[in-house]
Each structure stands twice: as structure tokens, then as C-alpha cells.
Coordinates of C-alpha atoms in Angstrom, one line a residue:
X1 CA -39.9 104.8 139.6
X2 CA -36.6 103.7 138.0
X3 CA -35.2 102.5 141.4
X4 CA -38.3 100.5 142.1
X5 CA -38.0 98.9 138.7
X6 CA -34.4 97.9 139.4
X7 CA -35.4 96.3 142.7
X8 CA -38.2 94.4 140.8
X9 CA -35.7 93.1 138.2
X10 CA -33.2 91.7 140.8
X11 CA -35.9 90.1 142.9
X12 CA -37.7 88.5 139.9
X13 CA -34.4 87.2 138.4
X14 CA -33.3 85.8 141.8
X15 CA -36.6 84.1 142.6
X16 CA -38.4 83.2 139.4
X17 CA -37.8 81.1 136.3
X18 CA -37.0 83.8 133.7
X19 CA -35.2 81.8 131.0
X20 CA -36.7 80.9 127.7
X21 CA -35.6 79.7 124.3
X22 CA -32.6 77.8 123.0
X23 CA -29.3 79.6 122.5
X24 CA -28.2 76.8 120.1
X25 CA -25.1 75.5 121.9
X26 CA -26.6 72.0 122.0
X27 CA -26.7 72.0 118.1
X28 CA -22.9 72.2 117.7
X29 CA -19.9 70.1 119.0
X30 CA -16.3 71.0 119.7
X31 CA -13.7 69.3 117.5
X32 CA -12.4 66.9 120.1
X33 CA -8.8 65.5 120.1
X34 CA -7.8 62.3 121.9
X35 CA -4.2 63.3 121.6
X36 CA -4.2 66.9 122.6
X37 CA -0.5 67.3 122.2
X38 CA 0.5 69.0 125.4
X39 CA 0.0 69.1 129.2
X40 CA -3.3 70.3 130.7
X41 CA -1.2 72.5 133.0
X42 CA 0.1 74.4 129.9
X43 CA -3.4 75.7 128.9
X44 CA -3.4 79.5 129.0
X45 CA -6.8 81.1 129.4
X46 CA -5.6 84.7 129.2
X47 CA -6.7 87.0 126.3
X48 CA -7.1 90.6 125.3
X49 CA -10.2 92.5 124.4
X50 CA -10.3 96.1 123.2
X51 CA -6.7 96.5 124.4
X52 CA -7.4 95.2 127.9
X53 CA -5.9 92.0 129.3
X54 CA -8.1 89.3 130.8
X55 CA -6.9 86.3 132.7
X56 CA -10.0 84.5 131.6
X57 CA -12.3 85.4 128.6
X58 CA -15.4 86.1 130.6
X59 CA -17.6 89.2 131.2
X60 CA -19.8 89.5 134.2
X61 CA -22.7 91.1 132.3
X62 CA -24.8 94.2 133.1
X63 CA -27.5 93.5 135.7
X64 CA -28.4 96.4 137.9
X65 CA -27.6 99.5 139.9
X66 CA -29.5 102.4 141.5
X67 CA -30.5 100.7 144.8
X68 CA -28.6 99.7 147.9
X69 CA -29.1 96.0 147.2
X70 CA -27.9 96.5 143.6
X71 CA -24.9 98.5 144.8
X72 CA -23.9 95.7 147.2
X73 CA -24.3 93.2 144.4
X74 CA -22.2 95.3 142.0
X75 CA -19.4 95.7 144.5
X76 CA -19.3 92.0 145.4
X77 CA -19.3 90.8 141.7
X78 CA -16.7 93.4 140.7
X79 CA -14.5 92.3 143.5
X80 CA -14.7 88.7 142.2
X81 CA -14.0 90.0 138.6
X82 CA -10.9 91.7 140.0
X83 CA -9.6 88.6 141.7
X84 CA -10.0 86.4 138.7
X85 CA -9.1 88.8 135.9
X86 CA -12.6 89.1 134.3
X87 CA -14.6 92.0 132.8
X88 CA -17.6 93.6 134.5
X89 CA -20.5 95.7 133.2
X90 CA -22.8 97.8 135.3
X91 CA -26.6 98.0 134.7
X92 CA -28.3 100.8 132.9
X93 CA -27.0 104.1 134.4
X94 CA -30.1 106.1 133.5
X95 CA -31.0 105.9 137.2
X96 CA -27.7 107.6 138.1
X97 CA -27.9 110.2 135.4
X98 CA -31.3 111.3 136.6
X99 CA -30.7 110.9 140.4
X100 CA -27.1 111.7 141.5
X101 CA -27.8 110.3 144.9
X102 CA -27.6 106.7 143.6
X103 CA -24.3 107.2 141.7
X104 CA -22.3 105.2 144.3
X105 CA -24.3 102.1 143.6
X106 CA -22.6 101.9 140.2
X107 CA -19.0 102.7 141.4
X108 CA -16.7 99.7 141.8
X109 CA -13.2 101.0 141.1
X110 CA -12.4 101.0 144.8
X111 CA -12.7 97.2 144.8
X112 CA -11.8 96.5 141.2
X113 CA -9.1 99.0 140.1
X114 CA -7.7 96.8 137.2
X115 CA -10.7 95.2 135.5
X116 CA -12.2 96.0 132.1
X117 CA -15.2 98.0 133.3
X118 CA -18.2 98.8 131.0
X119 CA -20.6 101.7 131.5
X120 CA -24.2 101.3 130.2
X121 CA -26.9 103.5 128.6
X122 CA -30.0 102.4 126.7
X123 CA -29.6 103.4 123.0
X124 CA -33.2 104.4 122.9
X125 CA -32.5 107.2 125.4
X126 CA -30.7 109.0 122.6
X127 CA -34.3 109.7 121.3
X128 CA -35.3 111.0 124.8
X129 CA -32.9 113.8 125.4
X130 CA -29.7 111.9 126.0
X131 CA -26.6 112.6 123.9
X132 CA -22.8 112.6 124.0
X133 CA -22.8 114.5 127.3
X134 CA -24.8 111.9 129.2
X135 CA -22.8 109.1 127.7
X136 CA -19.6 110.7 128.7
X137 CA -20.9 111.2 132.2
X138 CA -21.8 107.5 132.4
X139 CA -18.3 106.6 131.5
X140 CA -16.3 109.1 133.5
X141 CA -18.4 108.8 136.7
X142 CA -17.4 105.2 137.2
X143 CA -14.0 105.4 135.4
X144 CA -15.1 102.9 132.8
X145 CA -13.0 101.5 129.9
X146 CA -15.9 101.3 127.5
X147 CA -19.6 102.2 127.0
X148 CA -22.3 99.7 126.1
X149 CA -25.3 101.1 124.3
X150 CA -28.0 98.5 124.8
X151 CA -30.8 97.8 122.3
X152 CA -33.9 96.4 124.1
X153 CA -37.1 97.1 122.1
X154 CA -38.8 94.0 123.3
X155 CA -38.2 94.9 127.0
X156 CA -39.4 98.4 126.5
X157 CA -42.6 97.3 124.8
X158 CA -43.5 95.0 127.8
X159 CA -42.3 97.5 130.4
X160 CA -45.2 99.5 131.9
X161 CA -43.0 102.7 131.8
X162 CA -41.1 101.7 128.6
X163 CA -39.6 104.1 126.0
X164 CA -40.4 102.7 122.5
X165 CA -39.2 105.3 120.0
X166 CA -36.3 103.6 118.3
X167 CA -36.6 105.8 115.2
X168 CA -33.4 106.8 113.3
X169 CA -30.9 105.8 116.1
X170 CA -28.0 105.0 113.8
X171 CA -26.7 108.6 113.3
X172 CA -27.1 109.3 117.0
X173 CA -25.2 106.2 118.0
X174 CA -22.5 107.0 115.5
X175 CA -22.1 110.5 116.9
X176 CA -21.5 109.0 120.3
X177 CA -18.9 106.6 118.8
X178 CA -17.1 109.5 117.1
X179 CA -17.0 111.8 120.2
X180 CA -16.3 109.5 123.1
X181 CA -12.7 108.7 123.9
X182 CA -13.5 105.1 124.9
X183 CA -14.7 102.2 122.8
X184 CA -18.5 101.8 122.3
X185 CA -20.2 98.4 122.4
X186 CA -23.6 97.6 120.8
X187 CA -25.3 95.4 123.3
X188 CA -28.3 93.1 122.8
X189 CA -30.7 92.4 125.6
X190 CA -32.1 88.9 125.4
X191 CA -33.5 89.0 121.9
X192 CA -30.3 89.2 120.0
X193 CA -28.7 91.5 117.4
X194 CA -28.4 90.6 113.7
X195 CA -26.5 92.1 110.8
X196 CA -29.2 94.5 109.8
X197 CA -29.2 95.9 113.4
X198 CA -25.5 96.8 113.5
X199 CA -23.9 96.8 110.1
X200 CA -24.2 100.6 109.8
X201 CA -23.1 101.3 113.4
X202 CA -19.6 102.6 114.0
X203 CA -19.3 100.6 117.2
X204 CA -16.0 99.0 118.3
X205 CA -17.5 95.7 119.4
X206 CA -20.8 93.8 119.7
X207 CA -22.3 92.0 122.7
X208 CA -24.9 89.8 121.0
X209 CA -27.3 89.2 123.9
X210 CA -29.1 86.4 122.0
X211 CA -32.2 84.4 122.7
X212 CA -31.8 81.4 125.0
X213 CA -31.0 83.0 128.4
X214 CA -32.9 85.6 130.4
X215 CA -36.2 86.6 128.8
X216 CA -37.0 90.2 129.5
X217 CA -40.5 89.6 128.1
X218 CA -41.1 87.2 131.0
X219 CA -39.6 89.6 133.6
X220 CA -41.5 92.7 132.4
X221 CA -44.8 90.9 131.8
X222 CA -44.5 89.6 135.4
X223 CA -44.2 93.2 136.5
X224 CA -47.0 94.5 134.3
X225 CA -49.4 91.6 134.5
X226 CA -49.5 91.3 130.8
X227 CA -50.3 87.6 130.2
X228 CA -48.9 87.4 126.6
X229 CA -46.3 84.7 126.4
X230 CA -45.8 84.7 122.6
X231 CA -42.6 86.8 122.8
X232 CA -40.8 84.9 125.6
X233 CA -38.2 83.6 123.2
X234 CA -38.7 86.0 120.4
X235 CA -35.5 87.1 118.5
X236 CA -32.2 85.6 117.3
X237 CA -30.6 82.7 119.2
X238 CA -27.1 83.4 120.4
X239 CA -25.3 80.9 118.1
X240 CA -27.1 82.4 115.1
X241 CA -26.0 85.8 116.2
X242 CA -22.4 84.7 116.3
X243 CA -22.5 83.1 112.9
X244 CA -24.1 86.1 111.3
X245 CA -22.2 88.9 112.9
X246 CA -18.8 87.2 112.5
X247 CA -18.6 88.5 109.0
X248 CA -18.4 92.1 110.3
X249 CA -14.9 91.4 111.6
X250 CA -15.6 93.2 114.9
X251 CA -14.9 91.7 118.4
X252 CA -17.9 89.8 119.7
X253 CA -19.1 89.0 123.2
X254 CA -21.3 85.9 123.3
X255 CA -24.1 86.4 125.8
X256 CA -27.5 84.9 126.1
X257 CA -27.8 81.4 127.5
X258 CA -24.1 80.8 128.2
X259 CA -24.5 78.5 131.2
X260 CA -21.2 76.4 131.2
X261 CA -17.6 76.7 130.3
X262 CA -18.3 74.4 127.4
X263 CA -20.8 76.9 126.1
X264 CA -18.2 79.6 126.4
X265 CA -15.6 77.4 124.5
X266 CA -18.1 76.8 121.7
X267 CA -18.7 80.6 121.6
X268 CA -15.1 81.3 121.1
X269 CA -14.8 78.5 118.5
X270 CA -17.6 80.3 116.7
X271 CA -15.7 83.6 116.7
X272 CA -16.4 85.4 119.9
X273 CA -13.6 87.1 121.8
X274 CA -15.4 86.7 125.2
X275 CA -18.3 85.0 126.8
X276 CA -20.8 86.8 129.0
X277 CA -23.0 85.7 131.9
X278 CA -25.5 87.4 134.1
X279 CA -28.4 85.3 135.4
X280 CA -26.2 82.6 137.0
X281 CA -24.5 85.4 139.0
X282 CA -27.8 86.7 140.3
X283 CA -29.2 83.2 141.2
X284 CA -26.0 82.2 143.0
X285 CA -25.4 85.5 144.8
X286 CA -28.9 85.8 146.2
X287 CA -29.0 82.2 147.3
X288 CA -25.5 81.9 148.7
X289 CA -23.6 85.1 148.5
X290 CA -20.1 85.7 147.0
X291 CA -19.0 82.2 148.0
X292 CA -21.7 80.6 145.9
X293 CA -20.7 82.8 142.9
X294 CA -17.0 81.8 143.3
X295 CA -17.9 78.1 143.5
X296 CA -20.0 78.4 140.3
X297 CA -17.2 80.4 138.6
X298 CA -14.6 77.8 139.6
X299 CA -16.6 75.1 137.9
X300 CA -17.2 77.2 134.8
X301 CA -13.5 77.9 134.5
X302 CA -12.6 74.2 134.9
X303 CA -15.1 73.3 132.1
X304 CA -13.7 76.0 129.8
X305 CA -10.1 75.0 130.4
X306 CA -10.9 71.3 129.9
X307 CA -12.6 72.1 126.7
X308 CA -9.5 73.9 125.5
X309 CA -7.3 71.0 126.5
X310 CA -9.6 68.4 124.8
X311 CA -9.5 70.3 121.5
X312 CA -5.7 70.8 121.5
X313 CA -6.1 74.5 122.3
X314 CA -3.4 75.9 124.5
X315 CA -4.2 79.5 123.9
X316 CA -7.7 81.0 123.7
X317 CA -7.2 81.9 120.1
X318 CA -6.4 78.3 119.3
X319 CA -10.1 77.5 119.8
X320 CA -11.1 79.5 116.7
X321 CA -12.9 77.2 114.2
X322 CA -12.7 74.1 116.3
X323 CA -16.4 73.4 116.1
X324 CA -18.5 70.9 114.2
X325 CA -21.8 72.5 112.9

């Protein structure tokens, strides 16, 4: 059942229009400079996140795993992340925890020995028999640097086989945070995270997963035949997430509708440490393979570096605050 669902997710994302809402990037502008003060060639896009060095501040976000097609996708994308010095997150590892035969579809260290690699478990599974042991297995089995616990109530409600008991998860999440030896990231899934969601969580970082990109309501309603479209863009837009969660002082990943290097630059100007993308990877990979992904990535990186240059930012941290709201 889980493996079939993973196949559905990839095929729907690759073939259908599954975006909805506005992440908010069009409502802000970067603080442009006509005299940047240095050479474009001097722009340095390297950064650090949770102690790991990146050559470029981008995460290839969690998409899938558990099937042959998903395994090939993960290997290919992780290999690109290795080449360009990016981060990479695997899809939910519940399929692997419950069926050891698919574990290899999540393993990418053979092609990406140096990347920041994030394991992934649904936070709601902590109310369905999962605990520290399963979270540790998710991390150790793929040699991950961190664990993402994703919060996806909207997706679960629309999913025919969804798990919807989100009662009293805070103490269970915090137990995982205390007992794991790697950082834990709270991860939104297309409807965003706000202050009330995460302020009592002892997580090390937050991946906002805001409204404005992939809509899991669209994906899951397409699978189930539920015709309700009222929740396609329900939740907190990405820019609003960044503005609200910035006061926590924790590292942020800006995901949800990041579609250009300019969006990524705006995200970092608003306080994010990294930007994250998923859907563009799926669309490009399944239409043109790894070469199409690399072509898309090259353009994205040029846009980001140009945004840095035109704001007089020669290190990634120089972008902080260079935004006009």
C-alpha cells in the first residue's frame, strides 16, 4: 500500500499541475545596489548549516523512496547534490521501516559521501507505535546527518489511508530530540509551520514548507477522488512563515514555492539559512533526466549569485536584511 502511494505521488507530481497559492516572494524586493562595490567573480555562495559546509545554500527536499523508480530518482539527485555541494533529503522512510526490502531505495551514500543528508519520518507516526528506536533506524540506515520530522495534517486528512491523530505530539518529538545523536528538523509539508506549531519543540532547525508550492491537498484528492478544492492553498505562505519563525532564533530552511534563485536570495534576506526545492526537480528529472535537472540548477545558481552581486552581498550572510517589505 505504501509503495503504491509513493509511485502515485511521483507520477502525479511529474505529470499534473499540483501547485497552488502564493508563497509571497512577489510581495517583497531585494535592496538593490547600482554600485555593488566588488567583482561579480568575488561572490562566495558557500555557507554552513548545522555544522555542515555547503558550496551553495540549497537543499534538494524530500520527495520519495520505497520503489525502484524512486530509488533511481534519489540516487541521481543525490549525485548532483554531491557534485554541487548541496544538501539532500529522502522521502518518508516509513516504507523502509515497515518493509526492509526497499531500504536500498533510500540509500545514497555510495554516490554522495560528503553531502548533508537528512532522514525523514512523519511526526504523526509517533502516535502510531513509532519512537526513538525507529527514528534512530531511519538515521543510521542511510548514514544521515540529521532527521526531519514532518508535520502534514492536511495531507493525512486527504489521504485515503491517512493517519490523523496528532494529539500531544510535543513531548514525543522532544524525547526524540533529546535521545538522538543527530540534529532534528521540524518540517512543514506544503501548508507551513507557524510559531504556535513549533515554539515548544526542542528541534534544532525548522524547514518551513509553506503555502505557495506543491499542494498535497491537490495530490491526495487526485488519488482519492475527493473533489474538495477549498484546501488547495490552505495554510501559512512561505514568506509569512519566515517572518514569524525568525524570532525563534533557530536555523530556517525556506521551502514552499521557491522557484528561482531570486526567491532563494529573498528567503535568505528574510532570515533563512538555506532554500529548499522539490517539485522543479521532479518535473525536470522525469521530462529530461539528470541533464535537465543540472540545466535548471545552473540557471537557479546564476540567479542567486546575481542577486547577491546586485545587493552588494559577497558572502551569503551579507544578504541578511537586504529586503524591502
